[in-house]
Amino acid sequence: MEQKYVVKGGNPLVGEVVIGGAKNAALPVLAAAVMTDGCCHIDNMPNVRDINVLLQAMEGIGAGINRINDNEVVITGKGIKPEGIVDNEFIRKIRASYYLIGALLGKYKKAQVVLPGGCAIGARPIDQHIKGFEALGAKVTIEHGMIKAEADHLVGSHIYMDVVSVGATINIMMAASLADGNTVIENAAKEPHVVDVANFLNCMGADIRGAGTDVIRINGKKAFGNCEYSIIPDQIEAGTFMTAAAVTKGDITVKNVIPKHLESISAKLTEIGAEVTEFDDAVRVVATKRLKPTQIKTLPYPGFPTDMQPQMAITLALSEGISMITESIFENRFRYVDELTRMGAKIQVEGNTALITGVEKYTGAEVSAPDLRAGAALVIAGLAADGITQVDSIGFIHRGYERFEEKLQGLGGQIQLVETEKELQKFILQVS
Ligand code: UD1
């Protein structure tokens, strides 16, 4: 039997949970670490599947990877063979493989990486990345499922991004930080992880200003040195547990977070009637009564994050009244709706809009995780449902959540990862 989560719903989740490092910051930070021949000591790294796949691929082209423990690593890019092709069995499946293009192009002026995959949440073009590399003087070709970038000289440039892209902003920032001269990126993404990568590059010796605003200015350097760095907390993992409190009418203190990064989520939860209290590095969410409906549109930061859309949807689908969610970043991000419908939700999808009519309760069902965030959302819906829910395809969830079931168990959630029919039946017997 394939691994799955089995969940018995009904308990409010109560207690404290400690959030790990941000996956979407850690991926580009780790990739950027190969840009120095010195040593980068990185901690607060999440021990999730996407990170482990990237580290293996980096090792495959000669990077030195010394895992100190689950959440700490020392990386050196000294042994890298720049003509090496970034590939392995799994790297094609992760989006962030493309960060090695910017990192290697900056350092060696050439890179060869298999084309990225990632969650199937819509068409995910890389035209803005390519536009940026070309503006810096690189020749970019795509052949046999591989992207190749090469430059005689990488030179600073003025780049206007046609769409706000996290990946393209970070990739161009990396390459430009070791180009000759100055680069300006306009209409840059402002996500906290863009700022984190800029801080990391600056810690290695880059000169990047303006990250976190629309305009990023980079003064190219010749080479980088050593660095010690701690990854920022994961905004989306935190947001997921915040909604878990709201959905299960619980009381969760989410620790080791930067509350500022969670503002759009806190604001929506407050608007629908949850109590959100901010502390220096924690947020407490309490829900005691049935929540109210609202309207949400996903937008680039500081707007409401698309990666929190499914978790908010499962919250609103139990709220009283009609809510509307508009997904404006990815066009295929409602694939969980069919699954949630099997649990009793009433959701109608029309194009990029979901019309949600709140129901009083979910009923446990067998569902399948369609992607990373929606997978986590379905598990939490299960924790709020009457009876038993089974969630399969949980490999998606492990791409981005560390010790997910353990953290939920710590909050009183009745959840177990099972691998055999016997384990499944045993859990069901125990909880019934
Ligand atoms: C990153 C995150 C992902 C999150 C997303 C938006 C990682 C590994 N993944 O993805 O979890 O959902 O940001 O916050 O960090 N686009 C183009 N051309 C490009 C690049 C992007 O048209 O060259 C479009 C995309 O199709 C999408 C939008 O721009 O509609 C935003 O994408 P982008 O910010 O690049 O997302 P990712 O970096 O892929």
XYZ file of C-alpha atoms and ligand atoms in Angstrom:
471
model
C 0.000 0.000 0.000
C 1.181 3.495 -0.774
C 1.789 5.686 2.284
C -1.246 7.655 3.359
C -2.512 9.745 6.220
C -5.462 8.504 8.179
C -7.237 11.085 10.261
C -10.053 11.029 12.791
C -11.669 14.429 12.925
C -13.534 16.262 15.609
C -10.877 17.397 18.110
C -10.140 21.118 18.254
C -6.403 21.555 17.745
C -4.912 23.163 20.821
C -1.371 23.987 21.897
C 1.909 25.284 20.496
C 3.667 24.449 17.276
C 7.159 25.496 16.190
C 7.549 26.527 12.567
C 10.592 25.519 10.519
C 12.645 27.399 7.940
C 10.961 28.576 4.743
C 11.212 26.010 1.942
C 10.890 28.641 -0.752
C 13.701 30.700 0.782
C 15.906 27.703 1.558
C 15.838 26.370 -2.013
C 17.390 29.468 -3.627
C 19.682 30.078 -0.642
C 21.130 26.565 -0.936
C 21.508 26.932 -4.699
C 23.208 30.315 -4.214
C 25.668 28.760 -1.767
C 27.539 27.158 -4.695
C 28.455 30.679 -5.855
C 31.329 30.862 -3.404
C 34.452 28.706 -3.189
C 34.344 29.426 0.526
C 32.060 27.769 3.059
C 28.433 28.598 3.803
C 27.048 27.422 7.095
C 23.267 27.458 6.821
C 20.813 26.669 9.593
C 17.035 26.662 10.117
C 16.910 24.669 6.887
C 13.676 22.670 6.578
C 14.249 18.936 6.268
C 11.746 18.373 3.468
C 11.885 16.379 0.261
C 12.443 19.258 -2.187
C 15.438 20.434 -0.163
C 16.984 16.966 -0.049
C 16.532 16.534 -3.802
C 18.241 19.857 -4.494
C 21.170 19.045 -2.177
C 21.660 15.701 -3.954
C 21.667 17.408 -7.341
C 24.209 19.937 -6.085
C 26.406 17.110 -4.839
C 26.024 15.537 -8.283
C 27.869 18.447 -9.931
C 30.631 18.463 -7.315
C 29.432 20.767 -4.517
C 30.591 19.809 -1.026
C 27.548 19.140 1.158
C 28.126 18.432 4.818
C 24.879 17.779 6.693
C 25.525 18.700 10.331
C 22.023 17.617 11.292
C 18.496 17.654 9.816
C 18.326 21.445 9.788
C 21.930 22.527 9.391
C 24.333 22.166 6.479
C 27.754 23.399 5.386
C 28.118 23.899 1.631
C 31.089 24.737 -0.528
C 31.049 25.293 -4.256
C 34.795 24.733 -4.584
C 34.711 21.345 -6.294
C 32.023 22.155 -8.843
C 32.478 21.030 -12.417
C 30.815 23.845 -14.347
C 30.353 21.684 -17.422
C 28.377 19.217 -15.261
C 24.695 18.800 -16.035
C 22.315 19.325 -13.153
C 20.118 16.258 -13.237
C 19.012 13.332 -11.148
C 16.029 11.081 -10.895
C 14.033 13.628 -8.893
C 15.354 17.067 -9.810
C 13.054 17.305 -12.830
C 10.137 17.218 -10.417
C 11.161 20.248 -8.417
C 10.650 23.767 -9.549
C 13.656 25.156 -7.769
C 16.179 23.256 -9.887
C 16.161 26.391 -12.042
C 17.848 28.395 -9.290
C 21.059 26.589 -10.159
C 20.973 28.270 -13.580
C 21.272 31.758 -12.063
C 23.835 30.607 -9.499
C 26.108 28.749 -11.952
C 25.723 31.321 -14.730
C 26.800 34.057 -12.307
C 29.819 32.158 -11.055
C 31.039 30.187 -14.092
C 29.222 32.056 -16.886
C 27.678 28.779 -17.949
C 25.014 26.384 -16.700
C 23.164 23.294 -17.878
C 20.078 22.237 -15.944
C 17.163 19.921 -16.763
C 13.951 21.855 -17.188
C 12.036 22.316 -13.955
C 8.809 20.624 -12.902
C 7.035 21.383 -9.633
C 3.422 21.035 -8.614
C 0.941 20.867 -11.495
C -0.912 24.023 -10.539
C -0.896 25.582 -13.992
C 1.415 26.538 -16.845
C 4.635 27.691 -15.282
C 6.664 29.402 -17.988
C 10.247 30.572 -17.433
C 10.285 33.282 -20.094
C 11.042 36.012 -17.539
C 14.061 34.119 -16.231
C 15.359 33.734 -19.783
C 14.661 37.370 -20.612
C 16.740 38.385 -17.579
C 19.680 36.098 -18.375
C 19.695 37.344 -21.975
C 19.627 40.954 -20.802
C 22.791 40.165 -18.806
C 24.446 38.970 -22.028
C 23.861 35.205 -21.840
C 22.856 32.996 -24.724
C 20.059 30.700 -23.602
C 18.957 27.587 -25.441
C 16.487 24.838 -24.631
C 17.278 21.432 -26.083
C 16.423 17.851 -25.181
C 14.572 18.877 -22.031
C 17.494 20.909 -20.798
C 18.136 24.592 -20.435
C 21.613 25.859 -21.263
C 22.857 29.365 -20.519
C 26.275 30.678 -21.462
C 28.005 34.056 -21.621
C 31.461 35.321 -22.593
C 30.888 38.260 -20.303
C 27.996 38.710 -17.956
C 27.240 42.423 -17.809
C 24.857 44.420 -15.634
C 21.647 45.605 -17.267
C 18.335 47.379 -16.696
C 15.574 44.764 -16.643
C 11.832 45.381 -16.474
C 9.879 42.265 -15.498
C 6.655 41.814 -17.497
C 5.084 39.748 -14.715
C 5.886 39.760 -11.025
C 7.770 36.503 -10.594
C 9.428 35.256 -7.429
C 11.579 32.742 -9.290
C 12.712 35.090 -12.052
C 13.507 37.923 -9.625
C 15.683 35.637 -7.501
C 17.368 33.944 -10.454
C 18.297 37.223 -12.136
C 19.444 38.682 -8.812
C 21.814 35.733 -8.334
C 23.360 35.910 -11.805
C 23.642 39.722 -11.709
C 25.403 39.697 -8.341
C 28.517 38.255 -10.037
C 28.164 40.169 -13.348
C 30.302 43.164 -14.382
C 28.672 46.461 -13.426
C 25.248 47.461 -12.191
C 21.865 45.818 -12.678
C 18.435 47.232 -11.931
C 15.442 44.862 -11.730
C 12.133 46.719 -11.995
C 8.722 45.279 -11.129
C 10.562 42.812 -8.903
C 8.751 40.339 -6.607
C 8.665 41.521 -2.976
C 8.097 38.224 -1.162
C 9.939 37.692 2.146
C 11.979 34.929 0.526
C 13.257 37.332 -2.150
C 14.553 39.498 0.698
C 16.027 36.461 2.437
C 18.000 35.430 -0.644
C 19.268 39.007 -1.093
C 20.375 39.030 2.559
C 22.143 35.715 2.065
C 23.924 36.887 -1.090
C 24.958 40.088 0.726
C 26.262 37.957 3.587
C 28.506 36.147 1.043
C 29.748 39.521 -0.261
C 27.176 40.688 -2.820
C 25.978 44.286 -3.025
C 22.181 44.159 -3.423
C 19.864 46.956 -2.326
C 16.104 47.372 -2.488
C 15.020 43.736 -2.071
C 11.487 43.826 -0.663
C 10.580 46.773 -2.907
C 9.683 46.935 -6.621
C 13.170 47.976 -7.635
C 16.264 45.941 -6.808
C 19.725 47.415 -7.500
C 22.730 45.173 -7.770
C 26.350 46.165 -7.981
C 28.147 43.128 -9.461
C 31.124 41.661 -7.560
C 34.060 39.510 -8.675
C 33.773 36.715 -6.115
C 32.158 35.777 -2.818
C 33.526 34.575 0.529
C 32.320 32.624 3.571
C 28.965 33.095 5.219
C 26.880 31.965 8.175
C 23.169 32.237 7.685
C 19.840 31.305 9.214
C 16.812 30.866 6.924
C 13.635 32.843 7.715
C 10.599 31.013 9.151
C 8.118 29.499 6.716
C 5.220 31.867 6.154
C 3.102 29.153 4.518
C 3.726 26.439 7.106
C 2.761 29.023 9.747
C -0.339 30.041 7.800
C -1.350 26.395 7.430
C -1.349 25.897 11.218
C -3.162 29.214 11.691
C -5.998 27.974 9.508
C -5.908 24.619 11.339
C -6.876 26.512 14.507
C -9.658 28.321 12.663
C -11.093 25.226 10.952
C -11.094 22.977 14.027
C -12.296 25.767 16.388
C -9.063 25.401 18.253
C -6.423 27.537 19.928
C -2.937 27.347 18.433
C 0.133 29.421 19.197
C 2.347 29.305 16.142
C 5.930 29.928 17.283
C 9.164 30.994 15.567
C 7.470 33.190 12.973
C 7.802 36.756 11.711
C 4.245 38.102 12.294
C 4.741 40.823 9.658
C 5.036 38.114 6.972
C 1.678 36.701 8.086
C -0.291 39.939 7.998
C -2.457 39.136 4.968
C -3.415 35.791 6.548
C -3.983 37.275 10.029
C -6.151 40.014 8.507
C -8.405 37.522 6.698
C -8.756 35.260 9.727
C -9.652 38.268 11.895
C -12.156 39.452 9.305
C -13.999 36.132 9.404
C -14.196 36.132 13.181
C -11.120 34.310 14.493
C -9.084 36.003 17.223
C -5.494 36.600 16.146
C -2.931 37.880 18.645
C 0.557 38.831 17.518
C 3.630 38.494 19.723
C 7.283 39.261 18.878
C 7.910 35.924 17.202
C 4.616 34.090 17.567
C 0.979 34.345 16.538
C -1.968 32.862 18.434
C -5.171 31.988 16.625
C -8.331 31.145 18.551
C -11.722 30.305 17.053
C -14.680 29.663 19.299
C -17.684 30.086 17.053
C -18.705 29.459 13.456
C -16.757 31.798 11.179
C -18.072 34.314 8.670
C -17.652 34.351 4.885
C -15.349 36.661 2.925
C -13.815 37.341 -0.477
C -10.186 36.632 -1.266
C -8.038 37.311 -4.301
C -4.557 35.827 -4.438
C -1.873 38.359 -5.319
C 1.899 38.787 -5.170
C 3.235 39.827 -1.727
C 2.050 41.723 0.292
C -1.252 40.437 -1.137
C -2.835 37.157 -0.089
C -0.463 34.284 -1.038
C -1.601 31.741 -3.617
C 0.132 29.076 -1.499
C -2.467 29.727 1.243
C -5.474 29.589 -1.073
C -6.528 25.941 -0.464
C -6.090 26.272 3.313
C -8.353 29.339 3.341
C -10.850 27.575 1.092
C -11.281 24.697 3.542
C -11.808 27.299 6.275
C -14.419 29.231 4.297
C -16.215 26.076 3.186
C -17.248 25.618 6.832
C -18.110 29.283 7.397
C -21.657 30.570 7.429
C -22.730 32.072 4.094
C -21.180 32.516 0.673
C -17.485 33.232 0.070
C -15.582 33.859 -3.107
C -11.960 33.079 -3.903
C -10.272 34.408 -7.028
C -6.987 32.774 -7.976
C -4.966 35.257 -9.979
C -1.486 33.659 -9.953
C -1.923 30.061 -11.158
C -4.829 28.899 -13.309
C -5.061 25.310 -12.145
C -5.192 25.650 -8.412
C -8.690 24.381 -7.658
C -8.001 20.707 -8.258
C -8.706 19.948 -4.600
C -12.331 21.060 -4.993
C -13.521 17.656 -6.254
C -11.846 16.007 -3.273
C -13.333 18.440 -0.766
C -16.748 17.949 -2.364
C -16.479 14.282 -1.412
C -16.238 15.486 2.187
C -19.458 17.475 1.848
C -18.179 20.911 0.770
C -20.246 22.997 -1.641
C -17.940 24.753 -4.071
C -18.573 25.841 -7.619
C -15.597 26.709 -9.785
C -15.994 29.020 -12.752
C -12.707 29.868 -14.449
C -10.376 31.285 -11.828
C -13.119 31.869 -9.275
C -14.523 29.543 -6.640
C -17.914 30.252 -5.162
C -18.106 28.616 -1.755
C -21.373 27.985 0.071
C -20.484 27.199 3.666
C -21.698 23.886 5.092
C -21.955 23.023 8.793
C -19.597 20.088 8.746
C -17.351 17.889 6.658
C -17.770 14.139 6.630
C -14.720 11.883 6.452
C -13.907 10.420 3.034
C -11.073 8.904 1.003
C -9.353 11.731 -0.827
C -6.176 12.308 -2.757
C -3.662 15.163 -2.370
C -3.512 16.895 -5.766
C -0.490 19.056 -4.875
C 1.559 20.220 -1.906
C -0.567 22.946 -0.300
C -3.924 21.446 -1.242
C -2.710 18.153 0.249
C -2.023 19.819 3.590
C -5.401 21.560 3.397
C -7.244 18.247 2.888
C -5.535 16.750 5.947
C -6.716 19.697 8.023
C -10.216 19.408 6.604
C -10.070 15.779 7.760
C -9.178 16.913 11.278
C -12.367 19.010 11.289
C -14.558 16.283 9.738
C -16.945 13.816 11.296
C -15.407 10.349 11.146
C -12.361 9.021 9.339
C -10.590 10.641 6.397
C -7.851 8.970 4.386
C -5.528 11.159 2.322
C -3.288 9.489 -0.249
C -0.537 10.827 -2.571
C 1.001 12.383 0.545
C 4.424 12.487 -1.122
C 3.285 15.951 -2.241
C 2.874 17.039 1.371
C 6.334 15.794 2.309
C 7.831 18.023 -0.362
C 7.155 21.017 1.822
C 6.089 20.086 5.365
C 8.523 18.699 7.909
C 7.126 16.197 10.458
C 3.615 17.303 9.515
C 1.763 14.497 11.321
C 3.978 14.833 14.386
C 3.246 18.549 14.687
C -0.495 17.922 14.299
C -0.373 15.114 16.877
C 1.340 17.567 19.249
C -1.760 19.751 18.954
C -4.070 16.859 19.789
C -4.863 15.896 16.198
C -5.697 12.240 15.661
C -3.570 11.514 12.613
C -1.234 8.746 11.613
C 0.928 7.937 8.639
C 0.155 4.365 7.623
C 1.853 2.086 5.118
C -0.150 -1.129 5.417
C -3.789 -2.121 5.556
C -3.091 -3.564 9.015
C -1.799 -0.227 10.346
C -4.810 1.496 8.836
C -7.304 -0.883 10.486
C -5.456 -0.652 13.810
C -5.742 3.157 13.793
C -9.440 2.992 12.931
C -10.063 0.531 15.778
C -8.094 2.671 18.231
C -10.028 5.852 17.525
C -13.504 4.434 17.236
C 7.089 30.450 -6.302
C 6.875 29.416 -5.227
C 5.436 28.930 -5.250
C 4.472 30.093 -5.173
C 4.801 31.148 -6.225
C 3.958 32.414 -6.104
C 9.054 28.346 -5.082
C 9.870 27.138 -5.321
N 7.770 28.295 -5.473
O 6.889 29.808 -7.546
O 5.247 28.060 -4.137
O 3.155 29.623 -5.400
O 6.178 31.533 -6.114
O 4.151 32.991 -4.846
O 9.497 29.335 -4.531
N 5.500 33.529 -14.713
C 5.668 33.818 -16.049
N 6.937 33.749 -16.571
C 8.027 33.415 -15.829
C 7.840 33.139 -14.463
C 6.554 33.205 -13.936
O 4.722 34.110 -16.760
O 9.132 33.373 -16.375
C 4.140 33.612 -14.117
C 3.659 32.269 -13.564
O 3.050 31.490 -14.538
C 2.694 32.712 -12.484
C 3.307 34.032 -11.982
O 4.203 34.464 -13.003
O 1.439 33.008 -13.043
C 4.042 33.915 -10.681
O 5.010 32.890 -10.747
P 6.344 32.909 -9.891
O 6.270 34.006 -8.884
O 7.506 32.861 -10.803
O 6.240 31.533 -9.129
P 7.393 30.477 -8.890
O 8.680 31.194 -8.624
O 7.323 29.422 -9.930
